[in-house]
Amino acid sequence: MLVRLDKFLTEAKVGSRSEVKNYIKKGLVSVNGIPALKPETKIETKKDKVEYQGEVIAEKRFVYYMLNKPKGVVSATVDNVNQTVVSLIKEKYQDELFPVGRLDKDTEGLLLLTNDGQLAHDLLSPKKHVDKTYYALIRGYVTNSEVEKFKEGLDIGEKKPTMPADLSILQPGDVSEIQVTICEGKFHQVKRMFQAVDKEVIYLKRISMGRLNLDKNLQPGEYRQLSESEIQMLKEK
Ligand code: URA
């Protein structure tokens, strides 16, 4: 793609637009080894080698991180009171990152963070019905009748009942271990679905989104970049 040199350098985070214009005029930027003195110089991003003070500047790219969100951190870019998920990702482009959807402050697990607005939009679009699977601990015995109710859809106080959800009982008990897959993303949806059957969620963790699974090696608060195949998988959903 052909772009102006000053725009390319700004997007690559070398400096603000006016700073990079100055660097260019001072001869600190070269294209294919030759100082480029005009900010409006056009470069071919895939072919031309751009250097600032001898350092090769890579094309701005999209980045994708999988975070195992810990409790107590909010799914936001800024917050005056609480720590945000974005503040945990101490990497280049941190200031452009945003979480793809939200997990409640007390929910743990898989949260995707990216600067790719299109992918985020596609994954969150209500029309796409991306499956989200949660592991949860529920106060009280969860029964097969509740499995059926989740399948039929529940009234959680919205205009329409929830779409069919796949509830599996992993271990019934005074505190039941369950797994549930929903294909919507309504506010507090899992908690409200259990409330609708008079039960309370006492621990909630997202373990997958679409075909992307939470990496079991990530402790709460840890993150890693998605692999190329994981990014592809998300785009294909
Ligand atoms: N459902 C909830 O109730 N909370 C979450 O964080 C995610 C899904």
PDB file of C-alpha atoms and ligand atoms in Angstrom:
ATOM      1  CA  MET A   1       0.000   0.000   0.000  1.00  0.00           C
ATOM      2  CA  LEU A   2       1.257   3.484  -0.881  1.00  0.00           C
ATOM      3  CA  VAL A   3       1.232   5.907   2.050  1.00  0.00           C
ATOM      4  CA  ARG A   4       2.850   9.189   2.980  1.00  0.00           C
ATOM      5  CA  LEU A   5       6.068   8.781   4.918  1.00  0.00           C
ATOM      6  CA  ASP A   6       4.948  11.013   7.817  1.00  0.00           C
ATOM      7  CA  LYS A   7       1.683   9.083   8.174  1.00  0.00           C
ATOM      8  CA  PHE A   8       3.518   5.763   8.116  1.00  0.00           C
ATOM      9  CA  LEU A   9       5.911   6.894  10.850  1.00  0.00           C
ATOM     10  CA  THR A  10       3.111   8.299  12.995  1.00  0.00           C
ATOM     11  CA  GLU A  11       1.118   5.075  12.782  1.00  0.00           C
ATOM     12  CA  ALA A  12       4.256   3.099  13.595  1.00  0.00           C
ATOM     13  CA  LYS A  13       4.446   5.175  16.822  1.00  0.00           C
ATOM     14  CA  VAL A  14       7.751   6.877  16.014  1.00  0.00           C
ATOM     15  CA  GLY A  15       6.230  10.163  17.169  1.00  0.00           C
ATOM     16  CA  SER A  16       3.370  12.579  16.685  1.00  0.00           C
ATOM     17  CA  ARG A  17       2.679  13.851  13.174  1.00  0.00           C
ATOM     18  CA  SER A  18       4.556  17.113  13.827  1.00  0.00           C
ATOM     19  CA  GLU A  19       7.463  15.318  15.516  1.00  0.00           C
ATOM     20  CA  VAL A  20       7.957  12.920  12.623  1.00  0.00           C
ATOM     21  CA  LYS A  21       7.791  15.789  10.117  1.00  0.00           C
ATOM     22  CA  ASN A  22      10.667  17.365  12.018  1.00  0.00           C
ATOM     23  CA  TYR A  23      12.653  14.132  12.083  1.00  0.00           C
ATOM     24  CA  ILE A  24      12.200  13.839   8.318  1.00  0.00           C
ATOM     25  CA  LYS A  25      13.296  17.422   7.681  1.00  0.00           C
ATOM     26  CA  LYS A  26      16.353  16.891   9.882  1.00  0.00           C
ATOM     27  CA  GLY A  27      17.391  13.932   7.731  1.00  0.00           C
ATOM     28  CA  LEU A  28      16.870  11.336  10.477  1.00  0.00           C
ATOM     29  CA  VAL A  29      14.656   9.150   8.277  1.00  0.00           C
ATOM     30  CA  SER A  30      15.813   7.149   5.307  1.00  0.00           C
ATOM     31  CA  VAL A  31      13.942   5.159   2.700  1.00  0.00           C
ATOM     32  CA  ASN A  32      15.925   2.300   1.169  1.00  0.00           C
ATOM     33  CA  GLY A  33      19.115   3.746   2.628  1.00  0.00           C
ATOM     34  CA  ILE A  34      18.656   7.271   1.231  1.00  0.00           C
ATOM     35  CA  PRO A  35      17.624  10.164   3.503  1.00  0.00           C
ATOM     36  CA  ALA A  36      14.077  11.236   2.645  1.00  0.00           C
ATOM     37  CA  LEU A  37      13.629  14.913   3.406  1.00  0.00           C
ATOM     38  CA  LYS A  38       9.984  15.398   2.455  1.00  0.00           C
ATOM     39  CA  PRO A  39       7.131  14.292   4.737  1.00  0.00           C
ATOM     40  CA  GLU A  40       4.898  13.802   1.700  1.00  0.00           C
ATOM     41  CA  THR A  41       7.238  11.207   0.152  1.00  0.00           C
ATOM     42  CA  LYS A  42       5.148   8.184  -0.812  1.00  0.00           C
ATOM     43  CA  ILE A  43       6.354   4.785   0.301  1.00  0.00           C
ATOM     44  CA  GLU A  44       5.249   1.266  -0.531  1.00  0.00           C
ATOM     45  CA  THR A  45       4.730  -0.238   2.934  1.00  0.00           C
ATOM     46  CA  LYS A  46       5.417  -3.839   1.931  1.00  0.00           C
ATOM     47  CA  LYS A  47       8.540  -3.102  -0.128  1.00  0.00           C
ATOM     48  CA  ASP A  48      10.351  -0.016   1.071  1.00  0.00           C
ATOM     49  CA  LYS A  49      12.756  -0.167   3.995  1.00  0.00           C
ATOM     50  CA  VAL A  50      12.134   2.812   6.264  1.00  0.00           C
ATOM     51  CA  GLU A  51      14.677   3.628   8.970  1.00  0.00           C
ATOM     52  CA  TYR A  52      14.616   6.199  11.740  1.00  0.00           C
ATOM     53  CA  GLN A  53      18.080   6.895  13.130  1.00  0.00           C
ATOM     54  CA  GLY A  54      19.218   3.591  11.669  1.00  0.00           C
ATOM     55  CA  GLU A  55      16.400   1.539  13.200  1.00  0.00           C
ATOM     56  CA  VAL A  56      14.121  -0.276  10.759  1.00  0.00           C
ATOM     57  CA  ILE A  57      10.512   0.777  11.310  1.00  0.00           C
ATOM     58  CA  ALA A  58       7.977  -1.986  10.910  1.00  0.00           C
ATOM     59  CA  GLU A  59       4.592  -1.385   9.376  1.00  0.00           C
ATOM     60  CA  LYS A  60       1.821  -0.819  11.909  1.00  0.00           C
ATOM     61  CA  ARG A  61       0.081  -4.051  12.492  1.00  0.00           C
ATOM     62  CA  PHE A  62      -2.874  -5.451  14.254  1.00  0.00           C
ATOM     63  CA  VAL A  63      -2.124  -7.268  17.481  1.00  0.00           C
ATOM     64  CA  TYR A  64      -4.228  -9.872  19.258  1.00  0.00           C
ATOM     65  CA  TYR A  65      -3.811 -10.965  22.860  1.00  0.00           C
ATOM     66  CA  MET A  66      -5.523 -13.647  24.881  1.00  0.00           C
ATOM     67  CA  LEU A  67      -5.744 -12.637  28.534  1.00  0.00           C
ATOM     68  CA  ASN A  68      -6.757 -14.823  31.435  1.00  0.00           C
ATOM     69  CA  LYS A  69      -8.672 -12.013  33.107  1.00  0.00           C
ATOM     70  CA  PRO A  70      -8.249 -12.009  36.872  1.00  0.00           C
ATOM     71  CA  LYS A  71     -10.985 -11.002  39.307  1.00  0.00           C
ATOM     72  CA  GLY A  72     -11.124  -7.363  40.385  1.00  0.00           C
ATOM     73  CA  VAL A  73     -10.120  -5.898  37.030  1.00  0.00           C
ATOM     74  CA  VAL A  74     -12.623  -4.166  34.748  1.00  0.00           C
ATOM     75  CA  SER A  75     -13.100  -4.847  31.022  1.00  0.00           C
ATOM     76  CA  ALA A  76     -12.455  -1.294  29.930  1.00  0.00           C
ATOM     77  CA  THR A  77      -9.736   0.855  28.436  1.00  0.00           C
ATOM     78  CA  VAL A  78      -9.848   3.511  31.160  1.00  0.00           C
ATOM     79  CA  ASP A  79     -11.408   3.653  34.603  1.00  0.00           C
ATOM     80  CA  ASN A  80     -10.938   6.190  37.365  1.00  0.00           C
ATOM     81  CA  VAL A  81     -11.234   3.705  40.200  1.00  0.00           C
ATOM     82  CA  ASN A  82     -10.404   0.181  39.086  1.00  0.00           C
ATOM     83  CA  GLN A  83      -7.519  -1.413  37.309  1.00  0.00           C
ATOM     84  CA  THR A  84      -8.357  -2.120  33.651  1.00  0.00           C
ATOM     85  CA  VAL A  85      -7.646  -5.178  31.518  1.00  0.00           C
ATOM     86  CA  VAL A  86      -5.749  -2.979  29.050  1.00  0.00           C
ATOM     87  CA  SER A  87      -3.307  -1.897  31.761  1.00  0.00           C
ATOM     88  CA  LEU A  88      -2.262  -5.547  32.158  1.00  0.00           C
ATOM     89  CA  ILE A  89      -1.004  -5.792  28.560  1.00  0.00           C
ATOM     90  CA  LYS A  90       2.346  -4.062  28.736  1.00  0.00           C
ATOM     91  CA  GLU A  91       3.190  -4.153  25.060  1.00  0.00           C
ATOM     92  CA  LYS A  92       3.569  -1.929  22.006  1.00  0.00           C
ATOM     93  CA  TYR A  93       0.202  -0.539  20.851  1.00  0.00           C
ATOM     94  CA  GLN A  94      -1.119  -0.827  24.426  1.00  0.00           C
ATOM     95  CA  ASP A  95      -2.812   2.560  24.054  1.00  0.00           C
ATOM     96  CA  GLU A  96      -4.805   1.260  21.055  1.00  0.00           C
ATOM     97  CA  LEU A  97      -5.996  -1.958  22.630  1.00  0.00           C
ATOM     98  CA  PHE A  98      -9.538  -2.619  23.691  1.00  0.00           C
ATOM     99  CA  PRO A  99     -11.289  -5.699  25.045  1.00  0.00           C
ATOM    100  CA  VAL A 100     -13.536  -7.638  22.679  1.00  0.00           C
ATOM    101  CA  GLY A 101     -16.683  -7.610  24.771  1.00  0.00           C
ATOM    102  CA  ARG A 102     -16.899  -7.548  28.524  1.00  0.00           C
ATOM    103  CA  LEU A 103     -16.529  -9.843  31.446  1.00  0.00           C
ATOM    104  CA  ASP A 104     -17.873  -8.723  34.812  1.00  0.00           C
ATOM    105  CA  LYS A 105     -15.374  -7.429  37.360  1.00  0.00           C
ATOM    106  CA  ASP A 106     -15.633 -10.686  39.331  1.00  0.00           C
ATOM    107  CA  THR A 107     -15.496 -12.975  36.266  1.00  0.00           C
ATOM    108  CA  GLU A 108     -12.243 -14.648  35.246  1.00  0.00           C
ATOM    109  CA  GLY A 109     -11.027 -16.184  32.046  1.00  0.00           C
ATOM    110  CA  LEU A 110     -10.709 -15.704  28.345  1.00  0.00           C
ATOM    111  CA  LEU A 111     -10.738 -12.128  27.152  1.00  0.00           C
ATOM    112  CA  LEU A 112      -9.453 -11.076  23.782  1.00  0.00           C
ATOM    113  CA  LEU A 113      -7.755  -7.708  23.400  1.00  0.00           C
ATOM    114  CA  THR A 114      -6.898  -6.209  20.045  1.00  0.00           C
ATOM    115  CA  ASN A 115      -6.553  -3.017  18.039  1.00  0.00           C
ATOM    116  CA  ASP A 116      -8.419  -4.634  15.115  1.00  0.00           C
ATOM    117  CA  GLY A 117     -11.807  -2.924  15.197  1.00  0.00           C
ATOM    118  CA  GLN A 118     -13.220  -4.963  12.334  1.00  0.00           C
ATOM    119  CA  LEU A 119     -12.528  -8.315  13.979  1.00  0.00           C
ATOM    120  CA  ALA A 120     -13.956  -7.081  17.279  1.00  0.00           C
ATOM    121  CA  HIS A 121     -17.069  -5.835  15.532  1.00  0.00           C
ATOM    122  CA  ASP A 122     -17.563  -9.158  13.722  1.00  0.00           C
ATOM    123  CA  LEU A 123     -17.128 -11.213  16.888  1.00  0.00           C
ATOM    124  CA  LEU A 124     -19.539  -9.061  18.874  1.00  0.00           C
ATOM    125  CA  SER A 125     -22.199  -8.679  16.203  1.00  0.00           C
ATOM    126  CA  PRO A 126     -25.444 -10.128  17.592  1.00  0.00           C
ATOM    127  CA  LYS A 127     -26.109 -11.579  14.131  1.00  0.00           C
ATOM    128  CA  LYS A 128     -23.003 -13.770  14.253  1.00  0.00           C
ATOM    129  CA  HIS A 129     -24.013 -15.706  17.383  1.00  0.00           C
ATOM    130  CA  VAL A 130     -20.470 -16.505  18.451  1.00  0.00           C
ATOM    131  CA  ASP A 131     -20.576 -19.229  21.118  1.00  0.00           C
ATOM    132  CA  LYS A 132     -19.116 -18.409  24.514  1.00  0.00           C
ATOM    133  CA  THR A 133     -18.514 -21.195  27.003  1.00  0.00           C
ATOM    134  CA  TYR A 134     -18.246 -20.654  30.749  1.00  0.00           C
ATOM    135  CA  TYR A 135     -17.268 -22.847  33.649  1.00  0.00           C
ATOM    136  CA  ALA A 136     -19.166 -21.926  36.810  1.00  0.00           C
ATOM    137  CA  LEU A 137     -19.863 -22.877  40.404  1.00  0.00           C
ATOM    138  CA  ILE A 138     -23.517 -22.576  41.330  1.00  0.00           C
ATOM    139  CA  ARG A 139     -24.953 -22.501  44.829  1.00  0.00           C
ATOM    140  CA  GLY A 140     -27.308 -25.486  45.212  1.00  0.00           C
ATOM    141  CA  TYR A 141     -28.113 -28.574  43.133  1.00  0.00           C
ATOM    142  CA  VAL A 142     -28.376 -27.971  39.423  1.00  0.00           C
ATOM    143  CA  THR A 143     -30.802 -30.463  37.903  1.00  0.00           C
ATOM    144  CA  ASN A 144     -31.758 -31.835  34.505  1.00  0.00           C
ATOM    145  CA  SER A 145     -34.926 -29.757  34.605  1.00  0.00           C
ATOM    146  CA  GLU A 146     -32.691 -26.673  34.553  1.00  0.00           C
ATOM    147  CA  VAL A 147     -30.720 -28.109  31.658  1.00  0.00           C
ATOM    148  CA  GLU A 148     -34.038 -28.276  29.771  1.00  0.00           C
ATOM    149  CA  LYS A 149     -35.009 -24.729  30.760  1.00  0.00           C
ATOM    150  CA  PHE A 150     -31.687 -23.384  29.507  1.00  0.00           C
ATOM    151  CA  LYS A 151     -32.305 -25.220  26.224  1.00  0.00           C
ATOM    152  CA  GLU A 152     -35.788 -23.749  25.867  1.00  0.00           C
ATOM    153  CA  GLY A 153     -34.704 -20.172  26.654  1.00  0.00           C
ATOM    154  CA  LEU A 154     -35.301 -18.145  29.798  1.00  0.00           C
ATOM    155  CA  ASP A 155     -37.038 -14.908  30.651  1.00  0.00           C
ATOM    156  CA  ILE A 156     -34.294 -12.681  32.048  1.00  0.00           C
ATOM    157  CA  GLY A 157     -36.339  -9.500  31.798  1.00  0.00           C
ATOM    158  CA  GLU A 158     -35.485  -8.675  28.189  1.00  0.00           C
ATOM    159  CA  LYS A 159     -38.004  -8.277  25.370  1.00  0.00           C
ATOM    160  CA  LYS A 160     -37.368 -11.821  24.220  1.00  0.00           C
ATOM    161  CA  PRO A 161     -36.340 -14.969  26.075  1.00  0.00           C
ATOM    162  CA  THR A 162     -32.691 -15.994  25.805  1.00  0.00           C
ATOM    163  CA  MET A 163     -31.654 -18.141  22.880  1.00  0.00           C
ATOM    164  CA  PRO A 164     -31.127 -21.857  23.569  1.00  0.00           C
ATOM    165  CA  ALA A 165     -28.130 -22.409  25.828  1.00  0.00           C
ATOM    166  CA  ASP A 166     -26.273 -25.645  26.340  1.00  0.00           C
ATOM    167  CA  LEU A 167     -25.949 -26.373  30.062  1.00  0.00           C
ATOM    168  CA  SER A 168     -23.981 -29.423  31.271  1.00  0.00           C
ATOM    169  CA  ILE A 169     -23.768 -30.507  34.865  1.00  0.00           C
ATOM    170  CA  LEU A 170     -20.180 -31.511  35.554  1.00  0.00           C
ATOM    171  CA  GLN A 171     -20.671 -32.281  39.262  1.00  0.00           C
ATOM    172  CA  PRO A 172     -23.957 -31.760  41.115  1.00  0.00           C
ATOM    173  CA  GLY A 173     -23.764 -30.902  44.816  1.00  0.00           C
ATOM    174  CA  ASP A 174     -24.438 -28.229  47.425  1.00  0.00           C
ATOM    175  CA  VAL A 175     -22.223 -26.274  45.138  1.00  0.00           C
ATOM    176  CA  SER A 176     -22.655 -27.569  41.570  1.00  0.00           C
ATOM    177  CA  GLU A 177     -19.986 -27.448  38.916  1.00  0.00           C
ATOM    178  CA  ILE A 178     -21.382 -26.673  35.501  1.00  0.00           C
ATOM    179  CA  GLN A 179     -20.430 -25.628  32.007  1.00  0.00           C
ATOM    180  CA  VAL A 180     -22.706 -23.476  29.878  1.00  0.00           C
ATOM    181  CA  THR A 181     -22.510 -22.270  26.306  1.00  0.00           C
ATOM    182  CA  ILE A 182     -24.438 -19.196  25.208  1.00  0.00           C
ATOM    183  CA  CYS A 183     -24.483 -17.534  21.817  1.00  0.00           C
ATOM    184  CA  GLU A 184     -25.536 -14.056  22.926  1.00  0.00           C
ATOM    185  CA  GLY A 185     -23.763 -11.499  25.066  1.00  0.00           C
ATOM    186  CA  LYS A 186     -26.386  -9.808  27.201  1.00  0.00           C
ATOM    187  CA  PHE A 187     -25.285  -7.907  30.292  1.00  0.00           C
ATOM    188  CA  HIS A 188     -24.625 -10.366  33.174  1.00  0.00           C
ATOM    189  CA  GLN A 189     -26.262 -13.004  31.015  1.00  0.00           C
ATOM    190  CA  VAL A 190     -25.093 -16.175  32.747  1.00  0.00           C
ATOM    191  CA  LYS A 191     -25.813 -14.780  36.205  1.00  0.00           C
ATOM    192  CA  ARG A 192     -29.271 -13.631  35.113  1.00  0.00           C
ATOM    193  CA  MET A 193     -30.061 -17.001  33.544  1.00  0.00           C
ATOM    194  CA  PHE A 194     -29.300 -18.749  36.820  1.00  0.00           C
ATOM    195  CA  GLN A 195     -31.248 -16.109  38.729  1.00  0.00           C
ATOM    196  CA  ALA A 196     -34.205 -16.943  36.478  1.00  0.00           C
ATOM    197  CA  VAL A 197     -34.126 -20.503  37.883  1.00  0.00           C
ATOM    198  CA  ASP A 198     -33.544 -19.241  41.449  1.00  0.00           C
ATOM    199  CA  LYS A 199     -29.864 -20.100  41.572  1.00  0.00           C
ATOM    200  CA  GLU A 200     -26.778 -18.066  42.235  1.00  0.00           C
ATOM    201  CA  VAL A 201     -23.475 -18.054  40.369  1.00  0.00           C
ATOM    202  CA  ILE A 202     -20.641 -17.996  42.866  1.00  0.00           C
ATOM    203  CA  TYR A 203     -17.714 -18.342  40.470  1.00  0.00           C
ATOM    204  CA  LEU A 204     -17.604 -17.682  36.741  1.00  0.00           C
ATOM    205  CA  LYS A 205     -14.836 -18.214  34.234  1.00  0.00           C
ATOM    206  CA  ARG A 206     -14.985 -17.987  30.436  1.00  0.00           C
ATOM    207  CA  ILE A 207     -13.138 -20.857  28.841  1.00  0.00           C
ATOM    208  CA  SER A 208     -13.814 -20.339  25.134  1.00  0.00           C
ATOM    209  CA  MET A 209     -15.086 -17.923  22.551  1.00  0.00           C
ATOM    210  CA  GLY A 210     -15.900 -19.282  19.103  1.00  0.00           C
ATOM    211  CA  ARG A 211     -13.228 -21.887  18.440  1.00  0.00           C
ATOM    212  CA  LEU A 212     -10.693 -20.105  20.611  1.00  0.00           C
ATOM    213  CA  ASN A 213      -9.955 -21.809  23.938  1.00  0.00           C
ATOM    214  CA  LEU A 214      -8.344 -20.234  26.980  1.00  0.00           C
ATOM    215  CA  ASP A 215      -4.739 -21.419  27.162  1.00  0.00           C
ATOM    216  CA  LYS A 216      -4.489 -23.570  30.291  1.00  0.00           C
ATOM    217  CA  ASN A 217      -0.916 -22.379  30.880  1.00  0.00           C
ATOM    218  CA  LEU A 218      -2.091 -18.812  31.507  1.00  0.00           C
ATOM    219  CA  GLN A 219      -2.562 -17.969  35.166  1.00  0.00           C
ATOM    220  CA  PRO A 220      -5.065 -15.202  36.024  1.00  0.00           C
ATOM    221  CA  GLY A 221      -3.465 -11.912  34.932  1.00  0.00           C
ATOM    222  CA  GLU A 222      -1.223 -13.574  32.340  1.00  0.00           C
ATOM    223  CA  TYR A 223      -1.572 -13.138  28.611  1.00  0.00           C
ATOM    224  CA  ARG A 224      -0.017 -14.162  25.315  1.00  0.00           C
ATOM    225  CA  GLN A 225      -0.284 -13.228  21.667  1.00  0.00           C
ATOM    226  CA  LEU A 226      -2.638 -15.297  19.557  1.00  0.00           C
ATOM    227  CA  SER A 227      -0.952 -17.580  17.030  1.00  0.00           C
ATOM    228  CA  GLU A 228      -1.573 -17.026  13.318  1.00  0.00           C
ATOM    229  CA  SER A 229      -3.853 -20.073  13.215  1.00  0.00           C
ATOM    230  CA  GLU A 230      -5.899 -18.810  16.166  1.00  0.00           C
ATOM    231  CA  ILE A 231      -6.353 -15.420  14.472  1.00  0.00           C
ATOM    232  CA  GLN A 232      -7.410 -17.180  11.288  1.00  0.00           C
ATOM    233  CA  MET A 233      -9.870 -19.329  13.250  1.00  0.00           C
ATOM    234  CA  LEU A 234     -11.517 -16.240  14.717  1.00  0.00           C
ATOM    235  CA  LYS A 235     -11.790 -14.590  11.320  1.00  0.00           C
ATOM    236  CA  GLU A 236     -13.389 -17.686   9.853  1.00  0.00           C
ATOM    237  CA  LYS A 237     -16.048 -18.022  12.545  1.00  0.00           C
TER     238      LYS A 237
HETATM  239  N1  URA B   1     -22.295 -13.639  32.021  1.00  0.00           N
HETATM  240  C1  URA B   1     -22.203 -13.006  33.207  1.00  0.00           C
HETATM  241  O1  URA B   1     -23.135 -13.012  33.996  1.00  0.00           O
HETATM  242  N2  URA B   1     -21.058 -12.384  33.504  1.00  0.00           N
HETATM  243  C2  URA B   1     -19.982 -12.369  32.681  1.00  0.00           C
HETATM  244  O2  URA B   1     -18.948 -11.790  33.020  1.00  0.00           O
HETATM  245  C3  URA B   1     -20.085 -13.022  31.452  1.00  0.00           C
HETATM  246  C4  URA B   1     -21.264 -13.657  31.145  1.00  0.00           C
END
